[in-house]
Structure formats: structure tokens, C-alpha cells
Amino acid sequence: MDRASPRLAFTVIPLSILCILASLFLTTAPAIAGTVAGGLGTPSTDRANMRAMTLMALVDRALRNNPETRIAWDAFRSSEAGVALQRAGYWPHITGILDTQHLRPLNFSGRNAPAQTRYESSISLSYLLWDFGTRSGLLHQAEFQRDYEGLSKDQALQDVILQVEQAYYQVVGLRAVVTANRQSLRDAQANLDAVKERKSSGLATVGDVYKAEATMAGSRLALDQADGQLAVARGKWAVAVGSAPDTPLRLAAWDKQEKPALPTQGIGELLAEARGARPQMLAAIAQQKAAAANLEAVRGRGLPTLSFNASTCHSRVAGIGASSQFNTLVSLNVPIFSGFGDQAANEQAQVQLDSANASIDQLRTQVELQVWQAYQNLHAAAAGLANSQAQLKSAQQAADVSTARYRNGLDTILDLLSAQTVLANARVQYVQSRLCLLNQ
């Protein structure tokens, strides 16, 4: 799937952006992990803010600065440490102890016993030789948890990119709406001037002037509302790329001729691709495997374990002498009764596994529905764009004709204002149709 057919297989983001930025993020991931929020106010960043930024540049900045990417990366690093922690269970544990003691022995004969200074050093080794799945289950659980966090990180990256893309197109769209409303305001002003001119010639009434003024006030209100919405959208856009809402960011010129193409795959292929490739879906499968490994570990806790222990100790009493000792022990630990705790733990782990399986089925249904909706919305948006373009062309022609007819006294003021209202709505509808297609 190319840039022209976004959000169908993964339902969350244009696939070409992921392909281009995947390698970029892998090389910048350590920088993302180490970036701090205070670094956004540097002079170099301020200069970058004033440059016109493309969508790709905005996405790159978001992947570096958005806290969500750092949170996801840190969670993945933590899960990697969890795997190393569980692997430590396969190694022997060695402990060394050094003691120094000064004492006076108890003497019941009434004589003064001399004080003693005792020095002791010891080292002990403990090694679990065999269990019935506890260590392996915990290790497998940690490995699958690492896979889950890695896939969740990929999903977080896609979510951030989607957030930036939606904010970008919202700003672009509202800028276009503001431009369209300004043109409508100029048209309304021209109509008002024409009505006043005809009134001064006795060809229009004061009521016609009031109607034209009301239309102009409505156009000005629509422009003010669009300006406010644009200011809010700019704040969301800045936050999406990891900056403060009041950060001055400039957009590069938008290619108005850009027109995404429809996907070549059928809906069945897209559904299959989403089931097998969406990170959120794969993460749920990894979480289910982690739950199965946890059940294995829990079951092993109620089974015997075989361990080996050894220690050696060297003691010396100042002025008396020294001695050494050592011992080795092989023990078989057989759990007999734990207050039914093992049975309860097994039942809890089994329920968690069942819940993970149900979550996979639920998520699969959601993914399929999202792909289906995105596919249908994309085709509807493509058809809507063609219709809105035809509507805008016809509305412009109708407004031009009505303006000429009104100046020649062939149309009433209501005809003129009606044609101008239709044209203003057609301009906004065309912008919305283009953005609807780009956001699918």
C-alpha cells in the first residue's frame, strides 16, 4: 500500500510514512530516550520553528520530542531488563560475609575472663538445580512481555504519527476555510456596495441594504469562528510535535493538487493484512503468550525443587588460634500444604489466560471493523471530492451570473444573496471534502 491509500491495513496511519520513518526512528531511538523537555527552548530550535515545515519534518520532530515516544521506549527498555532479571535465576547465587566481633565471655567462677577479638570470613553458594517449570515459565513470560512492549512501542509511534498527521491536515484545512471565508466576506462587501449604489440610484430599497448587511455580518462571523478554530488547531498541532501550544510553527505550502489514489487491494486482502501486521493485534497475541507462560510458572511453584548449597568459613580468635569448616548440601524441597494457595494461584493464572484469549478475539473484531469503515469512508470521500468540485464550479458560475443579472436589474437581492451563500458553502465543502479524503 502506498502513500495514496492510508490507514487501511493498519487502520491508524499511512503505510508509506511508517516505512520511511521506521529506519529513521531506529537510529534516533537512543536520542529519544535521552531527550528532556527543557531542550525545546534552545536558539537552534527557535530557528527551526520559524522555518516552513513539511509533514515529514513535523513527524520527525514529534518522534524526537513527544513524551509518548519516550514513555514507550522506556517501557521497552524496562522489559528487556526484566528478561535479564529472570535469566539470573539460572545462575548460582554466591554470597560472601566478613565479621569482626569483640566480646568478653561469660564466666560463672567469679574470675575475670579475658576479652576476645574474633574475625570470621565465609562464602556460600546456592544453586537451584532443577524445578518443574517455574524458572522457564517466568523467563518465557518476561520474553513475551518484552515482545508486547516492543509492539506497543511500534503502536505508540504509529499513534503519534497519526496524531501529527491529523493535526497537520486540520490546520491546513482550517487555513483553507479561513481563506474561503475571507473571499466570501469580500464578495459580501462587493454585494453590499452594489446594493448601496443601486439604492442611491433609486433602484434598490433600504430593505435590500439591510439584507446585504446581514449577509456580510454572517460572513464576518463565519470568518471569526474559523480564525478561532484555527488558533485552537495550531495549539494542538504544536503539542502533537512535542512543543508548547504557543510555539510559533510555520507550515510549508500545501500542494493543492495532491490527490490520494484508491487502494488496489480488495477488502479481503486488507482485512487479512491488518490481522497479521497491526502492532496492537500482535501485542495482544504476545500478551496472551505471556499469560500462558505465567500459568506454567505458577503450576511449577507447587512442585518439588532440587537445589545444591555449599559454604566454607574461616574463624580466628586473636591470641588463641584459627579454625576452618565447610559443608555441602543437596536438598529436595517438596511442597506439601500451602493453605490452598497454589490452587488459587493456578485458578487466577488460568482466568488471566482466558481473559487474554478473549481480548484477542475482541481486538480482532475491532480491527476488522476499523478497516471496513476506513475502506468504505475512503471510497465515499473520493466520490465526495469529485461531487464537491463540480458543486464549487457550478456555484461559482451561478454566483457570477446572478451578480451580472442583479447589476442589470434582472435579479432581486434575494437571488444574489442566495447565490453567494451557495458559493460560500461550496467553497467550505470543497475544502472539507479534500481533507476528508486525505485523512482516511
Coordinates of C-alpha atoms in Angstrom, one line a residue:
M1 CA 0.0 0.0 0.0
D2 CA 1.4 3.4 -0.9
R3 CA 1.0 6.9 0.4
A4 CA -2.1 7.3 -1.6
S5 CA -4.1 4.7 0.4
P6 CA -3.5 5.5 4.1
R7 CA -4.9 3.7 7.2
L8 CA -6.4 0.7 5.7
A9 CA -4.2 -2.2 6.6
F10 CA -3.1 -0.8 9.9
T11 CA -6.2 1.5 10.2
V12 CA -4.2 4.1 12.0
I13 CA -1.6 5.7 9.7
P14 CA -0.4 5.9 6.1
L15 CA 1.9 3.0 5.5
S16 CA 4.4 4.9 3.5
I17 CA 5.1 7.2 6.4
L18 CA 5.8 4.2 8.6
C19 CA 8.1 2.7 6.0
I20 CA 10.1 5.9 5.6
L21 CA 10.3 6.6 9.3
A22 CA 10.9 3.1 10.7
S23 CA 14.6 3.2 9.9
L24 CA 14.8 6.9 11.0
F25 CA 13.4 6.1 14.4
L26 CA 15.7 3.1 15.0
T27 CA 18.7 5.3 14.5
T28 CA 17.2 8.1 16.7
A29 CA 15.7 5.9 19.5
P30 CA 18.6 6.4 22.0
A31 CA 18.3 10.2 21.4
I32 CA 14.5 9.9 22.0
A33 CA 15.1 8.1 25.2
G34 CA 17.6 10.7 26.4
T35 CA 15.7 13.9 25.3
V36 CA 14.4 16.1 28.1
A37 CA 11.6 18.6 27.8
G38 CA 13.8 21.5 28.7
G39 CA 15.7 21.2 25.5
L40 CA 12.9 22.7 23.4
G41 CA 13.8 26.3 24.1
T42 CA 17.2 26.4 22.6
P43 CA 18.1 29.0 19.9
S44 CA 18.6 26.4 17.2
T45 CA 15.1 25.0 17.9
D46 CA 13.6 28.5 17.8
R47 CA 15.2 29.0 14.3
A48 CA 13.8 25.6 13.3
N49 CA 10.3 26.8 14.4
M50 CA 10.5 29.7 12.0
R51 CA 11.3 27.6 9.0
A52 CA 8.4 26.3 7.0
M53 CA 7.9 22.6 8.0
T54 CA 6.6 19.8 5.9
L55 CA 4.6 16.9 7.2
M56 CA 7.6 14.7 7.2
A57 CA 9.6 17.2 9.2
L58 CA 6.8 17.6 11.7
V59 CA 6.6 13.8 12.1
D60 CA 10.4 13.6 12.7
R61 CA 10.2 16.3 15.3
A62 CA 7.3 14.6 17.1
L63 CA 9.2 11.3 17.2
R64 CA 12.0 13.1 18.9
N65 CA 10.1 15.3 21.3
N66 CA 6.7 13.8 22.0
P67 CA 6.7 12.3 25.5
E68 CA 4.6 9.3 24.3
T69 CA 7.6 8.0 22.3
R70 CA 9.9 8.3 25.2
I71 CA 7.5 6.6 27.5
A72 CA 7.0 3.7 25.1
W73 CA 10.8 3.4 24.6
D74 CA 11.5 3.4 28.3
A75 CA 8.8 0.7 28.9
F76 CA 10.5 -1.5 26.2
R77 CA 13.9 -1.0 27.9
S78 CA 12.4 -1.9 31.2
S79 CA 11.0 -5.1 29.8
E80 CA 14.4 -6.0 28.4
A81 CA 15.9 -5.6 31.9
G82 CA 13.1 -7.9 33.1
V83 CA 14.3 -10.7 30.8
A84 CA 17.8 -10.3 32.1
L85 CA 16.4 -10.5 35.6
Q86 CA 14.7 -13.8 35.0
R87 CA 17.8 -15.2 33.3
A88 CA 19.6 -14.6 36.6
G89 CA 17.6 -17.5 38.1
Y90 CA 19.6 -20.0 36.1
W91 CA 22.9 -18.9 37.7
P92 CA 24.2 -19.8 41.2
H93 CA 24.0 -17.2 43.9
I94 CA 27.2 -16.6 45.8
T95 CA 27.4 -14.6 49.0
G96 CA 30.5 -13.5 51.0
I97 CA 30.5 -12.4 54.6
L98 CA 33.1 -10.7 56.8
D99 CA 32.6 -10.4 60.5
T100 CA 34.6 -8.8 63.3
Q101 CA 33.5 -9.3 66.9
H102 CA 34.9 -8.1 70.3
L103 CA 33.4 -9.8 73.4
R104 CA 34.1 -10.9 76.9
P105 CA 32.9 -14.5 77.6
L106 CA 30.5 -15.2 80.4
N107 CA 32.4 -16.7 83.5
F108 CA 30.5 -18.2 86.4
S109 CA 33.6 -18.9 88.6
G110 CA 33.9 -15.2 89.6
R111 CA 37.2 -14.8 87.9
N112 CA 37.7 -12.2 85.2
A113 CA 37.7 -13.7 81.7
P114 CA 39.9 -12.1 79.1
A115 CA 38.3 -10.2 76.3
Q116 CA 38.4 -11.8 72.9
T117 CA 38.5 -10.4 69.4
R118 CA 37.1 -12.8 66.7
Y119 CA 37.5 -12.5 63.0
E120 CA 35.4 -14.6 60.6
S121 CA 35.1 -14.8 56.9
S122 CA 32.7 -17.1 55.0
I123 CA 31.4 -17.7 51.5
S124 CA 28.3 -19.6 50.5
L125 CA 26.9 -20.9 47.2
S126 CA 23.2 -21.6 46.5
Y127 CA 22.2 -23.2 43.2
L128 CA 18.8 -24.3 42.0
L129 CA 19.5 -27.5 40.0
W130 CA 16.0 -28.4 38.9
D131 CA 12.4 -27.3 39.1
F132 CA 9.3 -28.2 37.2
G133 CA 8.8 -25.1 35.0
T134 CA 8.9 -22.2 37.4
R135 CA 12.1 -20.6 36.1
S136 CA 11.4 -21.3 32.5
G137 CA 7.8 -20.0 32.8
L138 CA 9.0 -16.8 34.4
L139 CA 11.6 -16.4 31.7
H140 CA 9.2 -17.0 28.9
Q141 CA 6.7 -14.6 30.5
A142 CA 9.4 -11.9 30.6
E143 CA 10.3 -12.5 27.0
F144 CA 6.8 -12.3 25.8
Q145 CA 6.3 -9.2 27.9
R146 CA 9.3 -7.7 26.1
D147 CA 7.7 -8.6 22.8
Y148 CA 4.5 -7.0 24.0
E149 CA 6.2 -3.8 25.0
G150 CA 8.2 -3.7 21.7
L151 CA 5.0 -4.0 19.7
S152 CA 3.2 -1.5 21.9
K153 CA 6.1 0.9 21.2
D154 CA 5.5 0.4 17.5
Q155 CA 1.8 1.2 18.0
A156 CA 2.7 4.3 20.1
L157 CA 4.9 5.5 17.2
Q158 CA 2.0 5.0 14.8
D159 CA -0.4 6.8 17.1
V160 CA 2.0 9.8 17.4
I161 CA 2.4 9.9 13.6
L162 CA -1.3 9.7 13.2
Q163 CA -1.8 12.5 15.8
V164 CA 0.6 14.7 14.0
E165 CA -0.9 13.9 10.6
Q166 CA -4.5 14.7 11.8
A167 CA -3.3 17.9 13.4
Y168 CA -1.4 18.9 10.3
Y169 CA -4.4 18.4 8.0
Q170 CA -6.7 20.1 10.5
V171 CA -4.5 23.2 10.4
V172 CA -4.2 23.1 6.7
G173 CA -7.9 22.7 6.3
L174 CA -8.9 25.5 8.7
R175 CA -6.4 27.8 6.9
A176 CA -8.2 27.0 3.6
V177 CA -11.5 27.6 5.3
V178 CA -10.3 30.9 6.6
T179 CA -9.2 31.8 3.0
A180 CA -12.6 30.8 1.7
N181 CA -14.4 32.8 4.3
R182 CA -12.3 35.8 3.5
Q183 CA -13.2 35.5 -0.1
S184 CA -16.9 35.2 0.9
L185 CA -16.5 38.3 3.0
R186 CA -15.1 40.2 0.1
D187 CA -18.0 39.0 -2.1
A188 CA -20.4 40.1 0.6
Q189 CA -18.8 43.5 0.7
A190 CA -18.9 43.8 -3.1
N191 CA -22.6 42.9 -3.0
L192 CA -23.3 45.5 -0.2
D193 CA -21.5 48.2 -2.3
A194 CA -23.6 47.2 -5.3
V195 CA -26.8 47.4 -3.4
K196 CA -25.9 50.8 -1.9
E197 CA -25.1 52.0 -5.4
R198 CA -28.4 50.9 -6.7
K199 CA -30.2 52.4 -3.7
S200 CA -28.5 55.8 -4.4
S201 CA -29.9 55.5 -7.9
G202 CA -33.4 54.6 -6.7
L203 CA -33.2 51.0 -7.9
A204 CA -33.0 49.3 -4.5
T205 CA -34.7 49.7 -1.2
V206 CA -33.3 50.1 2.3
G207 CA -34.5 46.6 3.0
D208 CA -32.2 45.4 0.3
V209 CA -29.3 47.2 2.1
Y210 CA -30.2 45.6 5.4
K211 CA -30.3 42.1 3.8
A212 CA -26.9 42.6 2.3
E213 CA -25.5 43.9 5.6
A214 CA -26.9 40.9 7.4
T215 CA -25.2 38.6 4.9
M216 CA -22.0 40.5 5.3
A217 CA -22.2 40.2 9.1
G218 CA -22.8 36.4 8.7
S219 CA -19.7 36.2 6.6
R220 CA -17.7 38.1 9.1
L221 CA -19.0 35.8 11.9
A222 CA -18.0 32.7 9.9
L223 CA -14.5 34.1 9.4
D224 CA -14.1 34.9 13.1
Q225 CA -15.2 31.4 14.1
A226 CA -12.8 29.9 11.6
D227 CA -10.0 32.0 12.9
G228 CA -10.7 30.8 16.5
Q229 CA -10.8 27.2 15.4
L230 CA -7.5 27.7 13.5
A231 CA -5.8 29.1 16.7
V232 CA -7.0 26.1 18.7
A233 CA -5.8 23.7 16.0
R234 CA -2.4 25.3 15.9
G235 CA -2.1 24.7 19.7
K236 CA -3.0 21.0 19.3
W237 CA -0.6 20.8 16.4
A238 CA 2.3 22.2 18.4
V239 CA 1.6 19.9 21.3
A240 CA 1.4 16.9 19.0
V241 CA 5.0 17.6 17.9
G242 CA 6.2 17.9 21.5
S243 CA 6.1 21.7 21.8
A244 CA 4.2 24.2 23.9
P245 CA 0.8 25.3 22.5
D246 CA 2.1 28.8 21.9
T247 CA 5.2 27.7 19.9
P248 CA 5.3 29.5 16.6
L249 CA 5.4 26.9 13.9
R250 CA 5.2 27.5 10.1
L251 CA 3.7 25.1 7.6
A252 CA 5.2 24.6 4.2
A253 CA 3.0 25.4 1.2
W254 CA 0.3 22.7 0.7
D255 CA 0.2 21.0 -2.6
K256 CA -3.5 21.6 -3.6
Q257 CA -3.2 19.2 -6.5
E258 CA -2.3 16.3 -4.2
K259 CA -4.9 13.6 -4.6
P260 CA -4.6 10.2 -3.0
A261 CA -5.4 7.2 -5.1
L262 CA -7.6 4.4 -4.0
P263 CA -6.0 1.2 -2.8
T264 CA -5.6 -1.6 -5.4
Q265 CA -6.2 -4.4 -2.8
G266 CA -9.7 -5.7 -2.1
I267 CA -11.3 -5.5 1.3
G268 CA -10.5 -9.2 2.0
E269 CA -6.8 -8.6 1.4
L270 CA -6.8 -5.5 3.6
L271 CA -8.5 -7.4 6.4
A272 CA -6.0 -10.2 6.3
E273 CA -3.1 -7.7 6.3
A274 CA -4.5 -5.9 9.3
R275 CA -4.9 -9.1 11.3
G276 CA -1.3 -10.1 10.7
A277 CA 0.5 -6.8 10.7
R278 CA -1.1 -4.4 13.0
P279 CA 1.2 -3.9 16.1
Q280 CA -1.7 -3.7 18.5
M281 CA -3.0 -7.1 17.3
L282 CA 0.4 -8.7 17.6
A283 CA 0.9 -7.1 21.0
A284 CA -2.3 -8.8 22.2
I285 CA -1.0 -12.1 21.0
A286 CA 2.3 -11.6 22.8
Q287 CA 0.3 -10.8 26.0
Q288 CA -1.7 -14.0 25.6
K289 CA 1.6 -16.0 25.3
A290 CA 2.9 -14.2 28.4
A291 CA -0.2 -15.2 30.3
A292 CA 0.3 -18.8 29.2
A293 CA 3.9 -18.7 30.4
N294 CA 2.8 -17.3 33.7
L295 CA 0.4 -20.2 34.1
E296 CA 3.3 -22.6 33.6
A297 CA 5.4 -20.8 36.2
V298 CA 2.5 -20.8 38.7
R299 CA 2.0 -24.5 38.3
G300 CA 5.7 -25.1 38.9
R301 CA 5.6 -23.5 42.3
G302 CA 3.6 -26.3 43.8
L303 CA 6.1 -29.0 42.5
P304 CA 9.4 -30.2 44.1
T305 CA 12.7 -28.4 43.6
L306 CA 16.2 -29.8 43.8
S307 CA 19.0 -27.4 45.0
F308 CA 22.6 -27.5 45.9
N309 CA 24.1 -25.5 48.7
A310 CA 27.8 -25.2 49.9
S311 CA 29.6 -23.0 52.3
T312 CA 33.0 -22.5 53.9
C313 CA 34.0 -20.5 56.9
H314 CA 37.3 -19.4 58.4
S315 CA 37.5 -18.1 62.0
R316 CA 40.4 -16.6 64.0
V317 CA 40.4 -15.5 67.6
A318 CA 43.2 -13.1 68.4
G319 CA 45.8 -14.6 70.7
I320 CA 44.2 -18.1 70.7
G321 CA 44.1 -19.6 67.2
A322 CA 42.1 -20.2 64.0
S323 CA 39.8 -22.8 62.6
S324 CA 38.1 -23.6 59.3
Q325 CA 35.0 -25.5 58.3
F326 CA 32.9 -26.3 55.2
N327 CA 29.7 -28.1 54.3
T328 CA 27.8 -29.1 51.3
L329 CA 24.1 -29.9 51.0
V330 CA 21.8 -31.3 48.3
S331 CA 18.2 -30.8 49.2
L332 CA 14.9 -31.8 47.7
N333 CA 12.1 -29.4 48.6
V334 CA 8.6 -31.0 48.3
P335 CA 5.7 -28.6 49.0
I336 CA 3.0 -30.5 50.9
F337 CA 0.4 -27.9 52.0
S338 CA 0.3 -24.2 51.4
G339 CA -3.2 -23.4 52.6
F340 CA -4.7 -24.0 49.2
G341 CA -2.7 -21.0 47.9
D342 CA -1.3 -23.0 45.0
Q343 CA -4.7 -24.0 43.8
A344 CA -5.9 -20.4 44.0
A345 CA -2.9 -19.1 42.1
N346 CA -3.4 -21.7 39.4
E347 CA -7.0 -20.7 39.0
Q348 CA -6.1 -17.0 38.9
A349 CA -3.5 -17.6 36.2
Q350 CA -5.9 -19.7 34.1
V351 CA -8.5 -16.9 34.3
Q352 CA -5.9 -14.4 33.2
L353 CA -5.1 -16.6 30.2
D354 CA -8.8 -17.0 29.3
S355 CA -9.2 -13.2 29.5
A356 CA -6.2 -12.7 27.2
N357 CA -7.7 -15.1 24.6
A358 CA -11.0 -13.1 24.8
S359 CA -9.1 -9.9 24.4
I360 CA -7.6 -11.1 21.1
D361 CA -11.0 -12.0 19.8
Q362 CA -12.4 -8.6 20.8
L363 CA -9.5 -6.7 19.3
R364 CA -9.7 -8.8 16.1
T365 CA -13.3 -7.7 15.7
Q366 CA -12.4 -4.1 16.3
V367 CA -9.6 -4.1 13.8
E368 CA -11.8 -5.7 11.1
L369 CA -14.5 -3.1 11.7
Q370 CA -12.0 -0.2 11.6
V371 CA -10.5 -1.5 8.3
W372 CA -14.0 -1.9 6.9
Q373 CA -15.1 1.6 7.9
A374 CA -11.8 3.1 6.6
Y375 CA -12.2 1.3 3.3
Q376 CA -15.8 2.5 2.9
N377 CA -15.0 6.0 4.1
L378 CA -12.1 6.3 1.6
H379 CA -14.3 5.4 -1.3
A380 CA -17.1 7.7 -0.1
A381 CA -14.6 10.6 0.3
A382 CA -13.2 10.1 -3.2
A383 CA -16.7 10.3 -4.6
G384 CA -17.5 13.3 -2.4
L385 CA -14.4 15.2 -3.6
A386 CA -15.5 14.9 -7.2
N387 CA -19.0 16.0 -6.4
S388 CA -17.9 18.9 -4.3
Q389 CA -15.5 20.1 -7.1
A390 CA -18.4 20.0 -9.5
Q391 CA -20.6 21.8 -7.0
L392 CA -18.0 24.6 -6.5
K393 CA -17.7 25.1 -10.2
S394 CA -21.4 25.4 -10.7
A395 CA -21.9 27.6 -7.7
Q396 CA -19.1 30.0 -8.9
Q397 CA -20.8 30.2 -12.3
A398 CA -24.2 30.7 -10.8
A399 CA -22.9 33.5 -8.5
D400 CA -21.2 35.2 -11.4
V401 CA -24.4 35.1 -13.5
S402 CA -26.5 36.3 -10.6
T403 CA -24.1 39.2 -9.9
A404 CA -24.3 40.3 -13.5
R405 CA -28.1 39.9 -13.7
Y406 CA -28.5 41.9 -10.4
R407 CA -26.4 44.8 -11.7
N408 CA -28.6 44.8 -14.8
G409 CA -31.8 44.7 -12.8
L410 CA -32.8 41.2 -13.8
D411 CA -32.3 39.5 -10.4
T412 CA -33.5 40.5 -7.0
I413 CA -31.2 41.0 -4.0
L414 CA -32.5 37.7 -2.6
D415 CA -31.4 35.9 -5.8
L416 CA -27.9 37.4 -5.5
L417 CA -27.5 36.7 -1.8
S418 CA -28.8 33.2 -2.2
A419 CA -26.3 32.5 -5.0
Q420 CA -23.4 34.0 -2.9
T421 CA -24.5 31.8 0.1
V422 CA -24.4 28.7 -2.0
L423 CA -21.0 29.7 -3.3
A424 CA -19.6 30.3 0.2
N425 CA -20.9 26.9 1.4
A426 CA -19.5 25.2 -1.7
R427 CA -16.0 26.6 -1.0
V428 CA -16.0 25.3 2.5
Q429 CA -17.5 21.9 1.4
Y430 CA -14.7 21.5 -1.2
V431 CA -12.0 22.1 1.4
Q432 CA -13.7 19.6 3.8
S433 CA -14.0 17.0 1.1
R434 CA -10.3 17.2 0.2
L435 CA -9.3 16.9 3.8
C436 CA -11.7 14.1 4.4
L437 CA -10.0 12.1 1.7
L438 CA -6.5 12.9 2.9
N439 CA -7.4 11.9 6.5
Q440 CA -8.8 8.5 5.6

